[in-house]
PDB file of C-alpha atoms in Angstrom:
ATOM      1  CA  MET A   1      78.698 261.411  -2.564  1.00  0.00           C
ATOM      2  CA  ASN A   2      77.688 265.029  -2.932  1.00  0.00           C
ATOM      3  CA  ARG A   3      80.081 267.418  -1.045  1.00  0.00           C
ATOM      4  CA  GLN A   4      78.033 270.424  -1.841  1.00  0.00           C
ATOM      5  CA  PRO A   5      74.442 269.704  -0.790  1.00  0.00           C
ATOM      6  CA  VAL A   6      71.822 271.921  -0.035  1.00  0.00           C
ATOM      7  CA  LEU A   7      70.525 271.068   3.532  1.00  0.00           C
ATOM      8  CA  GLN A   8      67.728 272.734   5.536  1.00  0.00           C
ATOM      9  CA  GLY A   9      67.087 272.973   9.157  1.00  0.00           C
ATOM     10  CA  GLU A  10      64.953 274.821  11.585  1.00  0.00           C
ATOM     11  CA  LEU A  11      67.924 277.259  12.322  1.00  0.00           C
ATOM     12  CA  VAL A  12      70.102 277.146   9.272  1.00  0.00           C
ATOM     13  CA  ARG A  13      70.136 276.688   5.522  1.00  0.00           C
ATOM     14  CA  ILE A  14      73.452 275.383   4.160  1.00  0.00           C
ATOM     15  CA  ALA A  15      74.365 275.563   0.471  1.00  0.00           C
ATOM     16  CA  PRO A  16      77.443 275.515  -1.636  1.00  0.00           C
ATOM     17  CA  THR A  17      79.569 278.768  -1.361  1.00  0.00           C
ATOM     18  CA  VAL A  18      79.886 280.815  -4.470  1.00  0.00           C
ATOM     19  CA  PRO A  19      82.384 283.590  -5.051  1.00  0.00           C
ATOM     20  CA  GLU A  20      79.818 286.335  -4.713  1.00  0.00           C
ATOM     21  CA  GLU A  21      79.601 285.413  -0.902  1.00  0.00           C
ATOM     22  CA  TYR A  22      83.085 286.401  -0.177  1.00  0.00           C
ATOM     23  CA  ALA A  23      82.269 289.774   1.280  1.00  0.00           C
ATOM     24  CA  ALA A  24      79.390 288.444   3.360  1.00  0.00           C
ATOM     25  CA  LEU A  25      81.606 285.560   4.760  1.00  0.00           C
ATOM     26  CA  PHE A  26      84.558 288.005   5.456  1.00  0.00           C
ATOM     27  CA  ALA A  27      82.258 290.297   7.183  1.00  0.00           C
ATOM     28  CA  VAL A  28      81.506 287.568   9.588  1.00  0.00           C
ATOM     29  CA  ALA A  29      85.071 286.193   9.757  1.00  0.00           C
ATOM     30  CA  SER A  30      86.757 289.625  10.380  1.00  0.00           C
ATOM     31  CA  ASP A  31      85.927 289.432  14.070  1.00  0.00           C
ATOM     32  CA  PRO A  32      89.225 288.374  15.816  1.00  0.00           C
ATOM     33  CA  ALA A  33      87.409 286.896  18.824  1.00  0.00           C
ATOM     34  CA  ILE A  34      86.256 284.016  16.429  1.00  0.00           C
ATOM     35  CA  TRP A  35      89.657 282.736  15.913  1.00  0.00           C
ATOM     36  CA  ASP A  36      91.310 283.360  19.443  1.00  0.00           C
ATOM     37  CA  GLN A  37      91.444 279.704  20.221  1.00  0.00           C
ATOM     38  CA  HIS A  38      92.028 278.557  16.609  1.00  0.00           C
ATOM     39  CA  PRO A  39      95.485 277.439  15.302  1.00  0.00           C
ATOM     40  CA  ALA A  40      94.995 280.096  12.604  1.00  0.00           C
ATOM     41  CA  HIS A  41      94.288 282.804  14.910  1.00  0.00           C
ATOM     42  CA  ASP A  42      94.978 285.408  12.222  1.00  0.00           C
ATOM     43  CA  ARG A  43      92.260 284.421   9.895  1.00  0.00           C
ATOM     44  CA  TRP A  44      90.204 287.590  10.723  1.00  0.00           C
ATOM     45  CA  GLN A  45      92.851 289.269   8.500  1.00  0.00           C
ATOM     46  CA  GLU A  46      91.743 289.972   5.027  1.00  0.00           C
ATOM     47  CA  ASP A  47      94.645 288.428   3.177  1.00  0.00           C
ATOM     48  CA  VAL A  48      94.654 285.343   5.498  1.00  0.00           C
ATOM     49  CA  PHE A  49      90.937 284.920   4.976  1.00  0.00           C
ATOM     50  CA  ARG A  50      91.062 285.388   1.270  1.00  0.00           C
ATOM     51  CA  ALA A  51      93.600 282.311   0.975  1.00  0.00           C
ATOM     52  CA  PHE A  52      91.272 280.457   3.294  1.00  0.00           C
ATOM     53  CA  PHE A  53      88.219 281.302   1.086  1.00  0.00           C
ATOM     54  CA  ASP A  54      89.994 280.617  -2.115  1.00  0.00           C
ATOM     55  CA  GLU A  55      91.421 277.274  -0.901  1.00  0.00           C
ATOM     56  CA  GLY A  56      87.682 276.323   0.129  1.00  0.00           C
ATOM     57  CA  LEU A  57      86.255 277.172  -3.325  1.00  0.00           C
ATOM     58  CA  SER A  58      88.905 275.313  -5.223  1.00  0.00           C
ATOM     59  CA  GLY A  59      88.610 272.242  -2.738  1.00  0.00           C
ATOM     60  CA  GLY A  60      84.943 271.806  -3.707  1.00  0.00           C
ATOM     61  CA  GLY A  61      83.577 271.025  -0.337  1.00  0.00           C
ATOM     62  CA  MET A  62      82.820 274.644   1.224  1.00  0.00           C
ATOM     63  CA  LEU A  63      79.397 275.548   2.285  1.00  0.00           C
ATOM     64  CA  THR A  64      77.964 278.885   3.335  1.00  0.00           C
ATOM     65  CA  ILE A  65      75.481 278.782   6.435  1.00  0.00           C
ATOM     66  CA  ARG A  66      72.620 281.246   6.382  1.00  0.00           C
ATOM     67  CA  ASP A  67      70.095 281.927   9.168  1.00  0.00           C
ATOM     68  CA  ALA A  68      66.970 280.080   8.184  1.00  0.00           C
ATOM     69  CA  GLY A  69      64.914 282.738   9.367  1.00  0.00           C
ATOM     70  CA  ASP A  70      66.199 285.934   7.696  1.00  0.00           C
ATOM     71  CA  GLY A  71      68.608 284.418   5.214  1.00  0.00           C
ATOM     72  CA  SER A  72      71.625 286.288   6.457  1.00  0.00           C
ATOM     73  CA  VAL A  73      75.030 284.760   6.094  1.00  0.00           C
ATOM     74  CA  ILE A  74      76.208 283.633   9.653  1.00  0.00           C
ATOM     75  CA  GLY A  75      79.116 281.303   8.887  1.00  0.00           C
ATOM     76  CA  SER A  76      80.766 278.494   6.864  1.00  0.00           C
ATOM     77  CA  SER A  77      81.856 274.936   7.052  1.00  0.00           C
ATOM     78  CA  ARG A  78      83.511 272.300   4.716  1.00  0.00           C
ATOM     79  CA  TYR A  79      83.464 268.654   3.692  1.00  0.00           C
ATOM     80  CA  GLY A  80      87.137 267.654   3.170  1.00  0.00           C
ATOM     81  CA  PRO A  81      87.894 265.105   0.369  1.00  0.00           C
ATOM     82  CA  HIS A  82      86.312 261.890   0.445  1.00  0.00           C
ATOM     83  CA  ASP A  83      89.149 259.341   1.526  1.00  0.00           C
ATOM     84  CA  ARG A  84      87.971 256.177  -0.316  1.00  0.00           C
ATOM     85  CA  HIS A  85      90.768 254.105   0.918  1.00  0.00           C
ATOM     86  CA  ALA A  86      90.117 254.976   4.721  1.00  0.00           C
ATOM     87  CA  ASP A  87      86.307 255.170   3.946  1.00  0.00           C
ATOM     88  CA  GLU A  88      85.978 258.409   5.802  1.00  0.00           C
ATOM     89  CA  ILE A  89      85.457 262.274   5.277  1.00  0.00           C
ATOM     90  CA  GLU A  90      86.408 265.124   7.482  1.00  0.00           C
ATOM     91  CA  ILE A  91      83.801 267.902   8.432  1.00  0.00           C
ATOM     92  CA  GLY A  92      85.575 271.133   9.637  1.00  0.00           C
ATOM     93  CA  TRP A  93      86.763 274.632   8.778  1.00  0.00           C
ATOM     94  CA  THR A  94      83.547 275.838  10.487  1.00  0.00           C
ATOM     95  CA  PHE A  95      83.070 279.161  11.890  1.00  0.00           C
ATOM     96  CA  PHE A  96      79.948 281.154  13.094  1.00  0.00           C
ATOM     97  CA  ALA A  97      79.117 284.751  13.929  1.00  0.00           C
ATOM     98  CA  ARG A  98      79.524 285.148  17.628  1.00  0.00           C
ATOM     99  CA  ASP A  99      75.827 286.025  18.052  1.00  0.00           C
ATOM    100  CA  ARG A 100      75.015 282.541  17.020  1.00  0.00           C
ATOM    101  CA  TRP A 101      77.347 280.859  19.567  1.00  0.00           C
ATOM    102  CA  ARG A 102      75.558 278.510  22.151  1.00  0.00           C
ATOM    103  CA  ARG A 103      72.242 278.892  20.574  1.00  0.00           C
ATOM    104  CA  GLY A 104      72.147 275.447  18.591  1.00  0.00           C
ATOM    105  CA  TYR A 105      73.247 276.962  15.185  1.00  0.00           C
ATOM    106  CA  ASN A 106      76.631 274.734  15.234  1.00  0.00           C
ATOM    107  CA  ARG A 107      74.943 271.664  16.490  1.00  0.00           C
ATOM    108  CA  GLU A 108      72.076 271.674  13.874  1.00  0.00           C
ATOM    109  CA  THR A 109      75.024 272.427  11.050  1.00  0.00           C
ATOM    110  CA  LYS A 110      76.996 269.554  12.132  1.00  0.00           C
ATOM    111  CA  ARG A 111      74.008 267.152  12.558  1.00  0.00           C
ATOM    112  CA  LEU A 112      72.659 268.050   9.030  1.00  0.00           C
ATOM    113  CA  MET A 113      76.117 267.690   7.413  1.00  0.00           C
ATOM    114  CA  ILE A 114      76.802 264.271   9.553  1.00  0.00           C
ATOM    115  CA  ASP A 115      73.212 262.841   8.401  1.00  0.00           C
ATOM    116  CA  HIS A 116      74.140 263.734   4.766  1.00  0.00           C
ATOM    117  CA  VAL A 117      77.272 261.825   4.617  1.00  0.00           C
ATOM    118  CA  ALA A 118      76.928 259.141   7.113  1.00  0.00           C
ATOM    119  CA  PRO A 119      75.335 256.581   4.587  1.00  0.00           C
ATOM    120  CA  HIS A 120      78.319 257.016   2.461  1.00  0.00           C
ATOM    121  CA  VAL A 121      81.209 256.468   4.777  1.00  0.00           C
ATOM    122  CA  ALA A 122      82.461 254.306   7.622  1.00  0.00           C
ATOM    123  CA  ALA A 123      83.617 257.365   9.615  1.00  0.00           C
ATOM    124  CA  ILE A 124      83.561 261.005   9.758  1.00  0.00           C
ATOM    125  CA  THR A 125      86.431 262.946  11.313  1.00  0.00           C
ATOM    126  CA  PHE A 126      87.017 266.267  12.909  1.00  0.00           C
ATOM    127  CA  HIS A 127      90.584 267.556  13.188  1.00  0.00           C
ATOM    128  CA  ILE A 128      90.842 270.288  15.828  1.00  0.00           C
ATOM    129  CA  GLY A 129      93.805 272.403  17.169  1.00  0.00           C
ATOM    130  CA  GLN A 130      94.847 270.694  20.534  1.00  0.00           C
ATOM    131  CA  GLU A 131      94.083 274.067  22.463  1.00  0.00           C
ATOM    132  CA  ASN A 132      90.904 274.927  20.860  1.00  0.00           C
ATOM    133  CA  ARG A 133      88.506 274.133  23.722  1.00  0.00           C
ATOM    134  CA  ARG A 134      85.444 275.747  21.998  1.00  0.00           C
ATOM    135  CA  SER A 135      85.617 273.534  19.135  1.00  0.00           C
ATOM    136  CA  ARG A 136      86.487 270.439  21.166  1.00  0.00           C
ATOM    137  CA  THR A 137      83.640 270.830  23.517  1.00  0.00           C
ATOM    138  CA  ALA A 138      81.207 271.188  20.431  1.00  0.00           C
ATOM    139  CA  VAL A 139      82.384 268.084  18.775  1.00  0.00           C
ATOM    140  CA  GLU A 140      82.517 266.274  22.037  1.00  0.00           C
ATOM    141  CA  ALA A 141      78.772 267.041  22.323  1.00  0.00           C
ATOM    142  CA  LEU A 142      78.074 265.139  19.067  1.00  0.00           C
ATOM    143  CA  ASP A 143      79.403 262.033  20.917  1.00  0.00           C
ATOM    144  CA  ALA A 144      82.397 261.866  18.720  1.00  0.00           C
ATOM    145  CA  THR A 145      85.344 259.714  20.114  1.00  0.00           C
ATOM    146  CA  LEU A 146      88.658 261.421  20.633  1.00  0.00           C
ATOM    147  CA  LEU A 147      91.353 259.226  19.032  1.00  0.00           C
ATOM    148  CA  PRO A 148      94.722 258.625  20.664  1.00  0.00           C
ATOM    149  CA  GLY A 149      97.638 260.804  19.858  1.00  0.00           C
ATOM    150  CA  THR A 150      98.104 264.104  17.922  1.00  0.00           C
ATOM    151  CA  VAL A 151      99.085 265.023  14.356  1.00  0.00           C
ATOM    152  CA  ASP A 152     100.940 268.261  13.597  1.00  0.00           C
ATOM    153  CA  VAL A 153      99.467 270.553  10.976  1.00  0.00           C
ATOM    154  CA  LEU A 154     101.279 273.500   9.452  1.00  0.00           C
ATOM    155  CA  ARG A 155      99.430 276.716  10.441  1.00  0.00           C
ATOM    156  CA  GLY A 156     100.891 280.280   9.957  1.00  0.00           C
ATOM    157  CA  GLY A 157     104.305 278.965   9.137  1.00  0.00           C
ATOM    158  CA  ARG A 158     104.472 276.643  12.177  1.00  0.00           C
ATOM    159  CA  MET A 159     103.518 273.227  13.020  1.00  0.00           C
ATOM    160  CA  VAL A 160     100.369 272.972  15.450  1.00  0.00           C
ATOM    161  CA  PRO A 161      99.277 269.819  17.340  1.00  0.00           C
ATOM    162  CA  HIS A 162      95.744 268.770  16.311  1.00  0.00           C
ATOM    163  CA  VAL A 163      93.531 266.092  17.958  1.00  0.00           C
ATOM    164  CA  ILE A 164      91.170 263.902  15.902  1.00  0.00           C
ATOM    165  CA  TYR A 165      87.662 263.006  16.824  1.00  0.00           C
ATOM    166  CA  GLU A 166      85.791 260.397  15.022  1.00  0.00           C
ATOM    167  CA  LEU A 167      82.208 259.214  14.525  1.00  0.00           C
ATOM    168  CA  ARG A 168      82.181 255.580  13.217  1.00  0.00           C
ATOM    169  CA  ARG A 169      79.327 253.868  11.793  1.00  0.00           C
ATOM    170  CA  ALA A 170      78.372 250.860  13.939  1.00  0.00           C
TER     171      ALA A 170
END
């Protein structure tokens, strides 16, 4: 399964992130309002974002999202590692410039990413901070199922409860 595809939609073009895109991605991510509901609410700070960016590059699934019309960098998302034992993959770590919120960019991005990996796995998961209503609402709009319980994830030196949503192949 290719975790670094090039995907094209009407609104977005998604491609593997390269180191040279750091400045453009940080320019988007440096808006504190993007992270206000996110468990890593300090990701707008350059040192925190640098660690996030470097982790994404080394993990091999980081993607840069560009506006299909003008080519500008508008955000990022990732595929997590393919868990062959569980036959699943996680989609997440997504952020968008605020001027792209509620305009279909996130939905199209997720649909393109889901359609790309769905033939290869039984399940696609989304791990979201329990208090992140914005992200939870967006994933619920994809008809993902909320799994019972929470899992604690280390964020900013503290354990933060996350919920897991799932799309399972019939």
